[in-house]
CSV table of N, CA, C and O in Angstrom, one decimal:
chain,number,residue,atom,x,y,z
A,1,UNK,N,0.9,-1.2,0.0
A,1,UNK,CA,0.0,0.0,0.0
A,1,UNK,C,0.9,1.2,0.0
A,1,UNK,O,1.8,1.4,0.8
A,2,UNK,N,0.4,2.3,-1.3
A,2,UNK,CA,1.3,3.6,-0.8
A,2,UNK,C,1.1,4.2,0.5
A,2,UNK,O,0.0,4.2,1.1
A,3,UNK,N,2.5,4.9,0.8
A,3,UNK,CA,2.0,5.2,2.2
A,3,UNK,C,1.0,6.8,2.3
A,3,UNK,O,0.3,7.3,3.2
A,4,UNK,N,1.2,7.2,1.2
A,4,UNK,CA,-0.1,8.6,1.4
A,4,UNK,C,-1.2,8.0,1.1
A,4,UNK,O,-2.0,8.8,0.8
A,5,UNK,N,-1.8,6.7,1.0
A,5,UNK,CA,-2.9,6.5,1.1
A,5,UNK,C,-3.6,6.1,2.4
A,5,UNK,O,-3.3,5.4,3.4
A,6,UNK,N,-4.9,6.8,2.0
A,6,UNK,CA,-5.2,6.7,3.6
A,6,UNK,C,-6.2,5.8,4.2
A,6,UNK,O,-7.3,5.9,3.6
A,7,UNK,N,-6.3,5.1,5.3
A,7,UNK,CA,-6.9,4.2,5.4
A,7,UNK,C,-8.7,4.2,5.2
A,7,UNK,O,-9.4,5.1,5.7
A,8,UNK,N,-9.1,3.0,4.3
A,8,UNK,CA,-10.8,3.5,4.2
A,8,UNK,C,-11.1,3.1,5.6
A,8,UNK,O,-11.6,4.1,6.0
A,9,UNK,N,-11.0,2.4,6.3
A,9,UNK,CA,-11.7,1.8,7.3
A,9,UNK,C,-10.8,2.5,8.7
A,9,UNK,O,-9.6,2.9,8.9
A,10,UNK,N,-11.9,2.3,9.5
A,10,UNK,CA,-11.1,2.6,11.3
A,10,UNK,C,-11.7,1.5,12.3
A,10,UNK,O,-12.8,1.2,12.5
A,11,UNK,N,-10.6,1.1,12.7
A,11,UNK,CA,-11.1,-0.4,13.8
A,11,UNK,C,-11.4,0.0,15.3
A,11,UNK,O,-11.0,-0.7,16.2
A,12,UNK,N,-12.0,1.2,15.6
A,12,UNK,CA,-12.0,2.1,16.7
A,12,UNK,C,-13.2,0.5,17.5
A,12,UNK,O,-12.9,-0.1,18.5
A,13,UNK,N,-14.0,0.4,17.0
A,13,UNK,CA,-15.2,0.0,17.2
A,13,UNK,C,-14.5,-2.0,17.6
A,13,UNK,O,-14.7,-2.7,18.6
A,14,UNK,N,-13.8,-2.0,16.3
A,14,UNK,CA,-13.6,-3.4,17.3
A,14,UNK,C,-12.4,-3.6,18.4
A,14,UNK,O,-12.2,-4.5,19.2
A,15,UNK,N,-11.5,-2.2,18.3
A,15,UNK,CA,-10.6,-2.2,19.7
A,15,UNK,C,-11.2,-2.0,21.0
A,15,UNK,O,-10.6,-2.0,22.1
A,16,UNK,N,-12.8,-1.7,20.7
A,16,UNK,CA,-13.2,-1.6,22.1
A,16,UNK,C,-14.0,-2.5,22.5
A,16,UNK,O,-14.3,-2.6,23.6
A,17,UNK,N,-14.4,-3.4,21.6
A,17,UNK,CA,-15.3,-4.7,22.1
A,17,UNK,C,-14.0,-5.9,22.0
A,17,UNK,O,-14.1,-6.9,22.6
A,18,UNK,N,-13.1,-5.6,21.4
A,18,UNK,CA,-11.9,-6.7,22.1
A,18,UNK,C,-11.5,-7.0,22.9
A,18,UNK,O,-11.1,-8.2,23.2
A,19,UNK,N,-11.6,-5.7,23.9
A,19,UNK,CA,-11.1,-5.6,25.4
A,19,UNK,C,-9.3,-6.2,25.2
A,19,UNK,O,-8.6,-7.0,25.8
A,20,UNK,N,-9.2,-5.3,24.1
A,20,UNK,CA,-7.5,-5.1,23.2
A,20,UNK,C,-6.9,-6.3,23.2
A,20,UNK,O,-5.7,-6.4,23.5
A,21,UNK,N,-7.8,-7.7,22.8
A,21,UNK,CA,-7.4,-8.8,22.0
A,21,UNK,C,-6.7,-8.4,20.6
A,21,UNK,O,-7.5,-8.6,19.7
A,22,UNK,N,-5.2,-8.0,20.2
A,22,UNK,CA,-4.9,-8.4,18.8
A,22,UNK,C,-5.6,-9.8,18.2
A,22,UNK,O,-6.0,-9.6,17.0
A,23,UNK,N,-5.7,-10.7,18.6
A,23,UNK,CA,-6.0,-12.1,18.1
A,23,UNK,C,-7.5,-11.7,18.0
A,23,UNK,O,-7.7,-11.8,16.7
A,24,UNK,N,-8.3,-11.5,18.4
A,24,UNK,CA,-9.8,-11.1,18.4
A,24,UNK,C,-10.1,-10.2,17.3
A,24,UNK,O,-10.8,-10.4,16.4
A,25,UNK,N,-9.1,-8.7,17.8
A,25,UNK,CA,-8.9,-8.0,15.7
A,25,UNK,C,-8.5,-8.6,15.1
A,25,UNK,O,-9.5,-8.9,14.5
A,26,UNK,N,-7.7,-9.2,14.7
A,26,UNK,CA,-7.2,-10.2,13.4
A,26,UNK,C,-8.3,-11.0,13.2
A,26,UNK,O,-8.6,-11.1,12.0
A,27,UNK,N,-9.3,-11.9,14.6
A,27,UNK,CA,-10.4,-13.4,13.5
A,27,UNK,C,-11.2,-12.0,12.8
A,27,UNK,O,-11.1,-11.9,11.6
A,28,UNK,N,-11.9,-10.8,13.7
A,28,UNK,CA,-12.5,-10.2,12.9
A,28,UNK,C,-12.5,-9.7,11.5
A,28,UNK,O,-13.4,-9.7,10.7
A,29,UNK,N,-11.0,-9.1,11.3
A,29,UNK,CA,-10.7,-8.6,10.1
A,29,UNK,C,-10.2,-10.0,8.9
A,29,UNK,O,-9.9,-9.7,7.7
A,30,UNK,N,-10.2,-11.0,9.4
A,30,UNK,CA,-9.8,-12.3,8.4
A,30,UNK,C,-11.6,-12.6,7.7
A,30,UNK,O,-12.2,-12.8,6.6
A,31,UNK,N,-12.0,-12.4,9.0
A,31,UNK,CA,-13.9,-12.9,8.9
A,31,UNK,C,-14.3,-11.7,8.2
A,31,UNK,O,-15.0,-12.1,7.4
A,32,UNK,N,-14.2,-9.9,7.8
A,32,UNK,CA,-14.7,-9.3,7.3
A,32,UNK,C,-13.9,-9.3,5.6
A,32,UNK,O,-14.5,-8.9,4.6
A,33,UNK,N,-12.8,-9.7,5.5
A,33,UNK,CA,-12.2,-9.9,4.4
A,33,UNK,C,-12.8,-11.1,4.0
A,33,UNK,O,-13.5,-10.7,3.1
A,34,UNK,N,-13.0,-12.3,4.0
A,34,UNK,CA,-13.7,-13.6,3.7
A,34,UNK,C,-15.8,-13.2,3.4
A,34,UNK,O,-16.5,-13.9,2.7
A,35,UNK,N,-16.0,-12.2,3.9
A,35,UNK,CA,-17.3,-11.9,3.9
A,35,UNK,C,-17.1,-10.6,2.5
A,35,UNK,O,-18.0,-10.4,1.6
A,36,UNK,N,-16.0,-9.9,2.6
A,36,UNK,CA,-16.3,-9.2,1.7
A,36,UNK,C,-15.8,-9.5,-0.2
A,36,UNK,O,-16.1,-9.0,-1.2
A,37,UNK,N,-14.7,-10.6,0.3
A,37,UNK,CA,-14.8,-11.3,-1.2
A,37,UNK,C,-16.1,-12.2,-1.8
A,37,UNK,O,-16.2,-12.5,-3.0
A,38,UNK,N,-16.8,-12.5,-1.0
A,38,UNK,CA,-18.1,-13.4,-1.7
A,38,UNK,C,-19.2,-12.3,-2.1
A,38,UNK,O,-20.1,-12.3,-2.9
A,39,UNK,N,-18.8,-11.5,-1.2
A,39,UNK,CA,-19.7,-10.0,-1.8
A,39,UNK,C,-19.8,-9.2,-2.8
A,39,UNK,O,-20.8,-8.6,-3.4
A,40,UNK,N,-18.0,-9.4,-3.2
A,40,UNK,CA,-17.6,-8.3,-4.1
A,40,UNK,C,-18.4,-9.7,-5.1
A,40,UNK,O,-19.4,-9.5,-5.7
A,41,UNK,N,-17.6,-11.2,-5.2
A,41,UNK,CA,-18.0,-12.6,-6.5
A,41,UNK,C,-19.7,-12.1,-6.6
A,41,UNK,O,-20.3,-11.8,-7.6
A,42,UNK,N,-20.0,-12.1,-5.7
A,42,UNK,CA,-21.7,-12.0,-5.6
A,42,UNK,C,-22.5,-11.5,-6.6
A,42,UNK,O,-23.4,-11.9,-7.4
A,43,UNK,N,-21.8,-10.1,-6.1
A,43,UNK,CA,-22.5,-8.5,-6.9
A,43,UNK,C,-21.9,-8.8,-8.1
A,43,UNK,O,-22.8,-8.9,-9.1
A,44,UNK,N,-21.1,-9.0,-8.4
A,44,UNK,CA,-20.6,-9.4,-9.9
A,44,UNK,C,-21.5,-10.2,-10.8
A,44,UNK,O,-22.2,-9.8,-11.7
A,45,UNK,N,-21.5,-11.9,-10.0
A,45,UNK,CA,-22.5,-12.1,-10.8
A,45,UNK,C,-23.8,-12.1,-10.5
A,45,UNK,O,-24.4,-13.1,-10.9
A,46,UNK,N,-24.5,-11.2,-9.9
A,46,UNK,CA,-25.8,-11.0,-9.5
A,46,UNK,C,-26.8,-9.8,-10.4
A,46,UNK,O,-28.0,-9.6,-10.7
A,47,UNK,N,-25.4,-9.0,-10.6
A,47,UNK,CA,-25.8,-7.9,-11.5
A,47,UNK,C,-25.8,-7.9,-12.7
A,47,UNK,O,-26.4,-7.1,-13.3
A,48,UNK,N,-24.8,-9.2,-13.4
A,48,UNK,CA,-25.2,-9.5,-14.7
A,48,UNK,C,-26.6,-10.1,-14.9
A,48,UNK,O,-27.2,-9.7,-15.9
A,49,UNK,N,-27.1,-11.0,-14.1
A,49,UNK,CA,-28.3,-11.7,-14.0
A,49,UNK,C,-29.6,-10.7,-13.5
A,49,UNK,O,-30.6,-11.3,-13.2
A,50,UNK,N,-29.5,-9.3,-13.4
A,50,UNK,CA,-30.0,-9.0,-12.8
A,50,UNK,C,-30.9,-9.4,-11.7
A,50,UNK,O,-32.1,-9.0,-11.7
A,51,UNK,N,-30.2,-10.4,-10.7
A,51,UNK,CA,-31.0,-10.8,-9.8
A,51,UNK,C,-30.7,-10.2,-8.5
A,51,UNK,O,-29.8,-10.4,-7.7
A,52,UNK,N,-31.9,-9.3,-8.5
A,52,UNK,CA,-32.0,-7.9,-7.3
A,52,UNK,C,-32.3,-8.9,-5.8
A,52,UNK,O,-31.8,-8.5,-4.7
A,53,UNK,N,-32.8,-9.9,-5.8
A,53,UNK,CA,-32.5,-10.4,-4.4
A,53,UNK,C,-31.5,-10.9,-4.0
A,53,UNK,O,-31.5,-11.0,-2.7
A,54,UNK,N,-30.5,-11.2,-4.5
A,54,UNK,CA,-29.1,-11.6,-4.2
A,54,UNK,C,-28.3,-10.3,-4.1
A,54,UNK,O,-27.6,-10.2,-3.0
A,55,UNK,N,-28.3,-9.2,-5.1
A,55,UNK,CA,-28.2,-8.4,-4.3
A,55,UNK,C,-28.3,-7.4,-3.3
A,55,UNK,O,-27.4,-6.7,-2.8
A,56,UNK,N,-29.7,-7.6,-3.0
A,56,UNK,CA,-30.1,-6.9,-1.5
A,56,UNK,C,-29.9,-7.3,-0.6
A,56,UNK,O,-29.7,-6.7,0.4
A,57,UNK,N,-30.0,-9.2,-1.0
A,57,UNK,CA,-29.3,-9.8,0.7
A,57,UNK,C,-27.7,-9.6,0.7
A,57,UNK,O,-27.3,-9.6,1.9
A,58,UNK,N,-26.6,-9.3,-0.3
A,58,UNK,CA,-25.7,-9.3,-0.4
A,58,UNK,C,-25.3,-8.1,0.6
A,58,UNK,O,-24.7,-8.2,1.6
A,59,UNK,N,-25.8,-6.8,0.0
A,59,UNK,CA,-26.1,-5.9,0.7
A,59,UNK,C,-26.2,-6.2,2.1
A,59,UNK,O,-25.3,-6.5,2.9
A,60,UNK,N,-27.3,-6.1,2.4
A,60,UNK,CA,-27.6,-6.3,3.7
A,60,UNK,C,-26.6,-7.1,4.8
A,60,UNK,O,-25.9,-6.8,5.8
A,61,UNK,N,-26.8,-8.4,4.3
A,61,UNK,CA,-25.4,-8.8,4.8
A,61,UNK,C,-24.4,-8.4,5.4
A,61,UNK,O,-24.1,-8.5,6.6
A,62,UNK,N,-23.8,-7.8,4.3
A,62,UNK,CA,-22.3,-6.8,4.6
A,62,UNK,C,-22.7,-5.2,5.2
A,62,UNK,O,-21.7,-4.4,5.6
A,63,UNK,N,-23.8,-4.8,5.2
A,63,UNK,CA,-23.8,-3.4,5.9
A,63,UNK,C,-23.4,-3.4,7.2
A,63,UNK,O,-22.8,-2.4,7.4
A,64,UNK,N,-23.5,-4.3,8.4
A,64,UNK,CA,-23.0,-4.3,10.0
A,64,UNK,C,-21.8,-4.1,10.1
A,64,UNK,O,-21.3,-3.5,11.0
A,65,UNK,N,-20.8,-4.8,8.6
A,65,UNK,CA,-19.8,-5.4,8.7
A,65,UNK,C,-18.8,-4.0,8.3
A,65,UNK,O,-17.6,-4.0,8.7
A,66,UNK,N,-19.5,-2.9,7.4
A,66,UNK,CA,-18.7,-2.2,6.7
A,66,UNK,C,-19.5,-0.8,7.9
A,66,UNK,O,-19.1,0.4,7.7
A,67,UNK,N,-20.2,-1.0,8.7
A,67,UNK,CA,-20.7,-0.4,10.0
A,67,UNK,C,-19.4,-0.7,11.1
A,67,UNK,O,-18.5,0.2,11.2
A,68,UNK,N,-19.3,-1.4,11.5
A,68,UNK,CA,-18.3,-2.4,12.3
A,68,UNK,C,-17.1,-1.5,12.5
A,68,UNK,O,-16.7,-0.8,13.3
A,69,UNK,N,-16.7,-1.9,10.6
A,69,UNK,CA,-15.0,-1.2,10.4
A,69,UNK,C,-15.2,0.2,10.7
A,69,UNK,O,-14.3,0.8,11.2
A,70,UNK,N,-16.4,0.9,10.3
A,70,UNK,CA,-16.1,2.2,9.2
A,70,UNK,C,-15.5,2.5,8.1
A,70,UNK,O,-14.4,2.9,7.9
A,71,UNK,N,-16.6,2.1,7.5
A,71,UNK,CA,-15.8,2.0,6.4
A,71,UNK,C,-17.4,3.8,5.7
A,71,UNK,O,-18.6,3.9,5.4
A,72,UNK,N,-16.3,4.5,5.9
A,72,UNK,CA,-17.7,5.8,6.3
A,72,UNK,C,-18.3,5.9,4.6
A,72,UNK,O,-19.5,5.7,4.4
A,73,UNK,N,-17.4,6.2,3.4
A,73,UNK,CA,-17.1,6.0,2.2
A,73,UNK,C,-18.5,5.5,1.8
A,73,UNK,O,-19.3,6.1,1.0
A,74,UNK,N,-18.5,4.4,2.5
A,74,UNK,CA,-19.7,2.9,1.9
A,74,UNK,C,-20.8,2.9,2.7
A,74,UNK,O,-21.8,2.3,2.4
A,75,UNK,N,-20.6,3.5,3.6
A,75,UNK,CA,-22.1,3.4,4.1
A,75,UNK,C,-23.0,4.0,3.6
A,75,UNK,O,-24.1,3.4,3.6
A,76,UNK,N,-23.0,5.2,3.0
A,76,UNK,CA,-24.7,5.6,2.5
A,76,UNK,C,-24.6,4.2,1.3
A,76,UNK,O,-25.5,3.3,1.3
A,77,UNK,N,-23.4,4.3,0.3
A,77,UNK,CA,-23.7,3.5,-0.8
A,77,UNK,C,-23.8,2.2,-0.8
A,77,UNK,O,-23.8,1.7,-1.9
A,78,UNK,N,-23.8,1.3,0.2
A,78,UNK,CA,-24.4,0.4,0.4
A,78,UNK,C,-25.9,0.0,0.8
A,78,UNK,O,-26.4,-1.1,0.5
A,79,UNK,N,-26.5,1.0,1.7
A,79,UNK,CA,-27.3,1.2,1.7
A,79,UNK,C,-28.7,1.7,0.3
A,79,UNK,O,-29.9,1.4,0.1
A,80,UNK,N,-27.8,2.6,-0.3
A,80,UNK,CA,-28.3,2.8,-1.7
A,80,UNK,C,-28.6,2.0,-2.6
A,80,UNK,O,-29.6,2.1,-3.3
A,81,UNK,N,-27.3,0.6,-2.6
A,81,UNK,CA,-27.3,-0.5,-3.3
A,81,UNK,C,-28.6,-1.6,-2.4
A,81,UNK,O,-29.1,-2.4,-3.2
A,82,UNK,N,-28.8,-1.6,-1.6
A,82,UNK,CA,-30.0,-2.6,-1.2
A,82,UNK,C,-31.1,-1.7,-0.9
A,82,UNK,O,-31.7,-2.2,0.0
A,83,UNK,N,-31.7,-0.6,-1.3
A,83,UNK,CA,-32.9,0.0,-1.7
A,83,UNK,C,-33.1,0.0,-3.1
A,83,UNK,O,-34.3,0.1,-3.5
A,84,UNK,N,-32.2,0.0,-4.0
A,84,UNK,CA,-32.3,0.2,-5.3
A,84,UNK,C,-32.8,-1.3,-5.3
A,84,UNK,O,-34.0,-1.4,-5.7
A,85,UNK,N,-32.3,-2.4,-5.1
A,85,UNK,CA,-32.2,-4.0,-5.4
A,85,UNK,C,-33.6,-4.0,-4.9
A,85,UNK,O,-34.5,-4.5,-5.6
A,86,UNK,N,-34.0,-3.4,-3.8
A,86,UNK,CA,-35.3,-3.6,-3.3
A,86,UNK,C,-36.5,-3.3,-4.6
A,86,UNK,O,-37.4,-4.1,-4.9
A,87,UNK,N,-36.0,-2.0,-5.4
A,87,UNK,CA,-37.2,-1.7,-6.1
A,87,UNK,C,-37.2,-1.9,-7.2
A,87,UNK,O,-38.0,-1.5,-8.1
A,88,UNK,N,-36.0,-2.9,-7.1
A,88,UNK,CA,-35.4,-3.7,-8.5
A,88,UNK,C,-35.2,-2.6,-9.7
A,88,UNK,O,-35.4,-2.9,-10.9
A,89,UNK,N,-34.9,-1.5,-9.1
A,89,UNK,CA,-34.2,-0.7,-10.2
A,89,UNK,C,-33.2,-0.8,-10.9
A,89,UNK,O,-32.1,-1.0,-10.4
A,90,UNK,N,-33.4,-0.8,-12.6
A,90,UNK,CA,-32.5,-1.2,-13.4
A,90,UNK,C,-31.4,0.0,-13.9
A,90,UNK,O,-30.4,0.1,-14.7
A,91,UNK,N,-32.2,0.8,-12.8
A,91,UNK,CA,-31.5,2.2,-13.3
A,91,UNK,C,-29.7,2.0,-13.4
A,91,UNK,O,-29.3,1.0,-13.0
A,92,UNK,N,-29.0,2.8,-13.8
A,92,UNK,CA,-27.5,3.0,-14.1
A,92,UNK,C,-26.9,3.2,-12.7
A,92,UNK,O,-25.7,3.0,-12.6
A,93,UNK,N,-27.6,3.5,-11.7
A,93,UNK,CA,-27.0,4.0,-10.0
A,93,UNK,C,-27.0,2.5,-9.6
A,93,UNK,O,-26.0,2.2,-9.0
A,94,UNK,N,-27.8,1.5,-9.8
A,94,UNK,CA,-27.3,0.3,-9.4
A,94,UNK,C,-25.7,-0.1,-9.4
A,94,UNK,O,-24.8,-0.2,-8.5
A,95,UNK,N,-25.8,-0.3,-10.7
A,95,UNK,CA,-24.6,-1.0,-11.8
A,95,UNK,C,-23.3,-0.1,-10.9
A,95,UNK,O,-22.2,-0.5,-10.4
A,96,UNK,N,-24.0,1.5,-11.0
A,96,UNK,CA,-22.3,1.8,-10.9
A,96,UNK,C,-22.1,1.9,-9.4
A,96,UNK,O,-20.9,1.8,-9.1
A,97,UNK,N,-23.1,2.0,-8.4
A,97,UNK,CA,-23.2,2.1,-6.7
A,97,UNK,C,-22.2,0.6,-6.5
A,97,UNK,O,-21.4,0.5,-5.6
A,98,UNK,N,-22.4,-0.3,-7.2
A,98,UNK,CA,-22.2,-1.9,-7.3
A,98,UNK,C,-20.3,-2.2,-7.7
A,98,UNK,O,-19.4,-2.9,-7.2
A,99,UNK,N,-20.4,-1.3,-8.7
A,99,UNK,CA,-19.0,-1.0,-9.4
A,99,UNK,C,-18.1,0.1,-7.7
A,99,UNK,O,-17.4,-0.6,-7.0
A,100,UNK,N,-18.2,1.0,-7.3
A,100,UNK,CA,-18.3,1.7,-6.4
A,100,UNK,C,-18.0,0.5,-5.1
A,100,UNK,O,-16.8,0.2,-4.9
A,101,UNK,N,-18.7,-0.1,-4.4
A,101,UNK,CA,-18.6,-1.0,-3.3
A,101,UNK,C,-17.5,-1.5,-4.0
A,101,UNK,O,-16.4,-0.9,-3.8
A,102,UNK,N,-17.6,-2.7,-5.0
A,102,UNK,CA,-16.7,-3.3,-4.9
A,102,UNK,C,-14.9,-3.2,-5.2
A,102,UNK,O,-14.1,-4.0,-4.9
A,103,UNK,N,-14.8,-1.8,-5.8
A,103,UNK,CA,-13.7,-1.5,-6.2
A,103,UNK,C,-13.2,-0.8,-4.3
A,103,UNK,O,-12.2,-1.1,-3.8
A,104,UNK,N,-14.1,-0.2,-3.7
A,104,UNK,CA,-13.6,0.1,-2.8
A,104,UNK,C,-13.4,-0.9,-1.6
A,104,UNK,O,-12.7,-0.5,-0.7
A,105,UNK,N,-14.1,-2.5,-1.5
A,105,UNK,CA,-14.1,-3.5,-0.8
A,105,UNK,C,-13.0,-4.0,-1.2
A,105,UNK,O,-12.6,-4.7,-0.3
A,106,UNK,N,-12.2,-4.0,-2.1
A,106,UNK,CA,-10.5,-3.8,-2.8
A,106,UNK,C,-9.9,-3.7,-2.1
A,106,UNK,O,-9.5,-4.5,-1.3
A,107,UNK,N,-9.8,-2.8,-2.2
A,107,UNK,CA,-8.8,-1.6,-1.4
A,107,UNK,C,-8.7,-1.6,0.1
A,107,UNK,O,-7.7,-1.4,0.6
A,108,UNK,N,-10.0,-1.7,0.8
A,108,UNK,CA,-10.1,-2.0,2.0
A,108,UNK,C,-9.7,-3.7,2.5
A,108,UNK,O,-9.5,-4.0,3.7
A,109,UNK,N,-9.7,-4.4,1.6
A,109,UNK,CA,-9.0,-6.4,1.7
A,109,UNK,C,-7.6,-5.8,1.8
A,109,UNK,O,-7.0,-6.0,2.8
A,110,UNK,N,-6.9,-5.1,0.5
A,110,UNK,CA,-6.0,-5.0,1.0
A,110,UNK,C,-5.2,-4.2,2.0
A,110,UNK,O,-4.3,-4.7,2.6
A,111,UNK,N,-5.5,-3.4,2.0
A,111,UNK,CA,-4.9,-2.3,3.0
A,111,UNK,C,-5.3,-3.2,5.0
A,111,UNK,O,-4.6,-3.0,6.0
A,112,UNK,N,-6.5,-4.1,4.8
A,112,UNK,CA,-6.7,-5.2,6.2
A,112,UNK,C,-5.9,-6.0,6.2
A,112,UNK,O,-5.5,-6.4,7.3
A,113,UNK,N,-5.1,-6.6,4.7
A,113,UNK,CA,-4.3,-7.7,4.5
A,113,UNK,C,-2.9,-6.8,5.0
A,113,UNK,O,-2.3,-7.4,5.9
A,114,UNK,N,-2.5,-5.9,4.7
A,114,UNK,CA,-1.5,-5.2,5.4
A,114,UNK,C,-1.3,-5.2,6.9
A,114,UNK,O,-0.3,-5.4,7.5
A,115,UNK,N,-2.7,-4.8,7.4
A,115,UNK,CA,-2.6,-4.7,8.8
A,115,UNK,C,-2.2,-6.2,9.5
A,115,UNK,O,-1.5,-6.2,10.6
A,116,UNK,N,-2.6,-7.3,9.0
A,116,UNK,CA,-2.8,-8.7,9.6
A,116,UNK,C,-1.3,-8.9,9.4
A,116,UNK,O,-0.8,-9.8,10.1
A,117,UNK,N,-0.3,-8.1,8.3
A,117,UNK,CA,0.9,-8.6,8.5
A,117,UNK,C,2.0,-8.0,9.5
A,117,UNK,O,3.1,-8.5,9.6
């Protein structure tokens, strides 16, 4: 990771329910990286198929999780992405809110995969 890039996420939230377990941050961020690659496979192919219930549970799913980190970025647009799925809008805000999460669920795997080292 370059070093002027700056972190999307902040683990404020799980350093305080660890009761400052490193081992407890690390299952977490192994478990939010493992949850956010089937998310990113998901929306990929969910949005070719236009199948809006897979992506709203997909959504849904992952919103506690990118709550959790802060991941501040993704929260309204996550949210946006599982109301849109809801009204099965085929509009262009899907596709690209979808495009959007997952390029930034990227960036956040690796910059977690940094931290775990």
């Amino acid at each position: 990771m370059d070093q002027g890039q700056k972190k999307l996420y902040n683990l404020v939230n799980l350093e305080e329910i660890s009761g400052g377990s490193q081992e407890f941050i690390n299952e977490m961020i192994k478990l939010f990286i493992s949850q956010a690659e089937i998310t990113i496979d998901g929306f990929n192919q969910a949005i070719n198929k236009k199948d809006f219930a897979t992506i709203r549970d997909l959504a849904h799913q992952i919103k506690p999780s990118i709550d959790n980190i802060k991941i501040t970025t993704l929260m309204p647009i996550i949210r946006e992405v599982e109301r849109l799925a809801e009204t099965e809008s085929t509009s262009e805000n899907l596709a690209l809110n979808i495009v959007t999460v997952n390029s930034e669920l990227e960036i956040v795997i690796q910059q977690l995969q940094m931290e775990l080292n």
